[in-house]
């Protein structure tokens, strides 16, 4: 399989989503609360030009399990 940047980005997104799903499944277990706590990153550029205006919001909720998912995804990408 030929490696390129788009495949790596796809692997990273899949790792983030998988980590977020696992984090949601484990949120009810108090012993693992340090793994499921999320940090919210928000970026919201906006512009009001006389002819048109726009606003865009991108929010990432990252937990420790999501980071572990990304690490596993990059490791799997390198194994290809």
Coordinates of C-alpha atoms in Angstrom, one line a residue:
X1 CA 0.0 0.0 0.0
X2 CA 1.3 3.4 -0.9
X3 CA 1.6 5.8 2.0
X4 CA 0.6 9.4 1.7
X5 CA -0.5 12.3 3.9
X6 CA -4.2 11.8 3.3
X7 CA -4.1 8.2 4.5
X8 CA -2.3 9.5 7.7
X9 CA -4.9 12.1 8.2
X10 CA -7.6 9.5 7.8
X11 CA -5.9 7.2 10.3
X12 CA -5.6 10.1 12.8
X13 CA -9.3 11.0 12.5
X14 CA -10.3 7.4 12.9
X15 CA -8.1 7.2 16.0
X16 CA -9.7 10.3 17.5
X17 CA -13.2 9.1 16.9
X18 CA -12.4 5.6 18.3
X19 CA -10.8 7.2 21.4
X20 CA -13.9 9.4 21.8
X21 CA -16.2 6.5 21.6
X22 CA -14.2 4.4 24.1
X23 CA -14.1 7.5 26.4
X24 CA -17.9 7.8 26.3
X25 CA -18.4 4.1 27.0
X26 CA -16.1 4.4 30.1
X27 CA -17.5 7.7 31.5
X28 CA -19.6 5.9 34.1
X29 CA -16.6 4.1 35.7
X30 CA -15.3 6.4 38.5
X31 CA -11.9 4.7 38.6
X32 CA -11.2 5.6 35.0
X33 CA -12.3 9.3 35.3
X34 CA -8.8 10.6 34.7
X35 CA -8.9 8.9 31.2
X36 CA -12.3 10.2 30.3
X37 CA -12.1 13.9 31.3
X38 CA -12.0 16.1 28.2
X39 CA -10.3 19.3 27.4
X40 CA -12.2 21.6 25.0
X41 CA -10.4 23.4 22.2
X42 CA -12.4 25.9 20.3
X43 CA -11.5 28.0 17.3
X44 CA -14.1 30.3 15.8
X45 CA -13.0 32.8 13.2
X46 CA -15.6 35.2 11.9
X47 CA -15.7 38.1 9.4
X48 CA -18.2 40.8 8.5
X49 CA -17.4 42.1 5.1
X50 CA -20.1 44.5 3.9
X51 CA -21.2 42.2 1.1
X52 CA -21.2 39.0 3.1
X53 CA -20.3 37.7 6.5
X54 CA -19.4 34.3 7.9
X55 CA -18.6 32.6 11.1
X56 CA -17.1 29.2 11.6
X57 CA -16.7 27.2 14.8
X58 CA -14.5 24.2 15.3
X59 CA -14.6 22.5 18.6
X60 CA -12.4 19.5 19.7
X61 CA -13.1 17.6 22.9
X62 CA -9.9 15.7 23.6
X63 CA -9.4 13.1 26.3
X64 CA -6.4 11.0 27.2
X65 CA -8.1 8.0 25.6
X66 CA -8.4 10.0 22.3
X67 CA -4.7 10.8 22.4
X68 CA -4.0 7.1 23.0
X69 CA -6.2 6.4 20.0
X70 CA -4.2 8.8 17.8
X71 CA -0.9 7.2 19.0
X72 CA -2.3 3.7 18.1
X73 CA -3.5 5.0 14.7
X74 CA -0.1 6.5 13.8
X75 CA 1.6 3.3 14.9
X76 CA -0.7 1.2 12.7
X77 CA 0.0 3.6 9.8
X78 CA 3.7 3.1 10.2
X79 CA 3.2 -0.7 10.2
X80 CA 1.6 -0.6 6.8

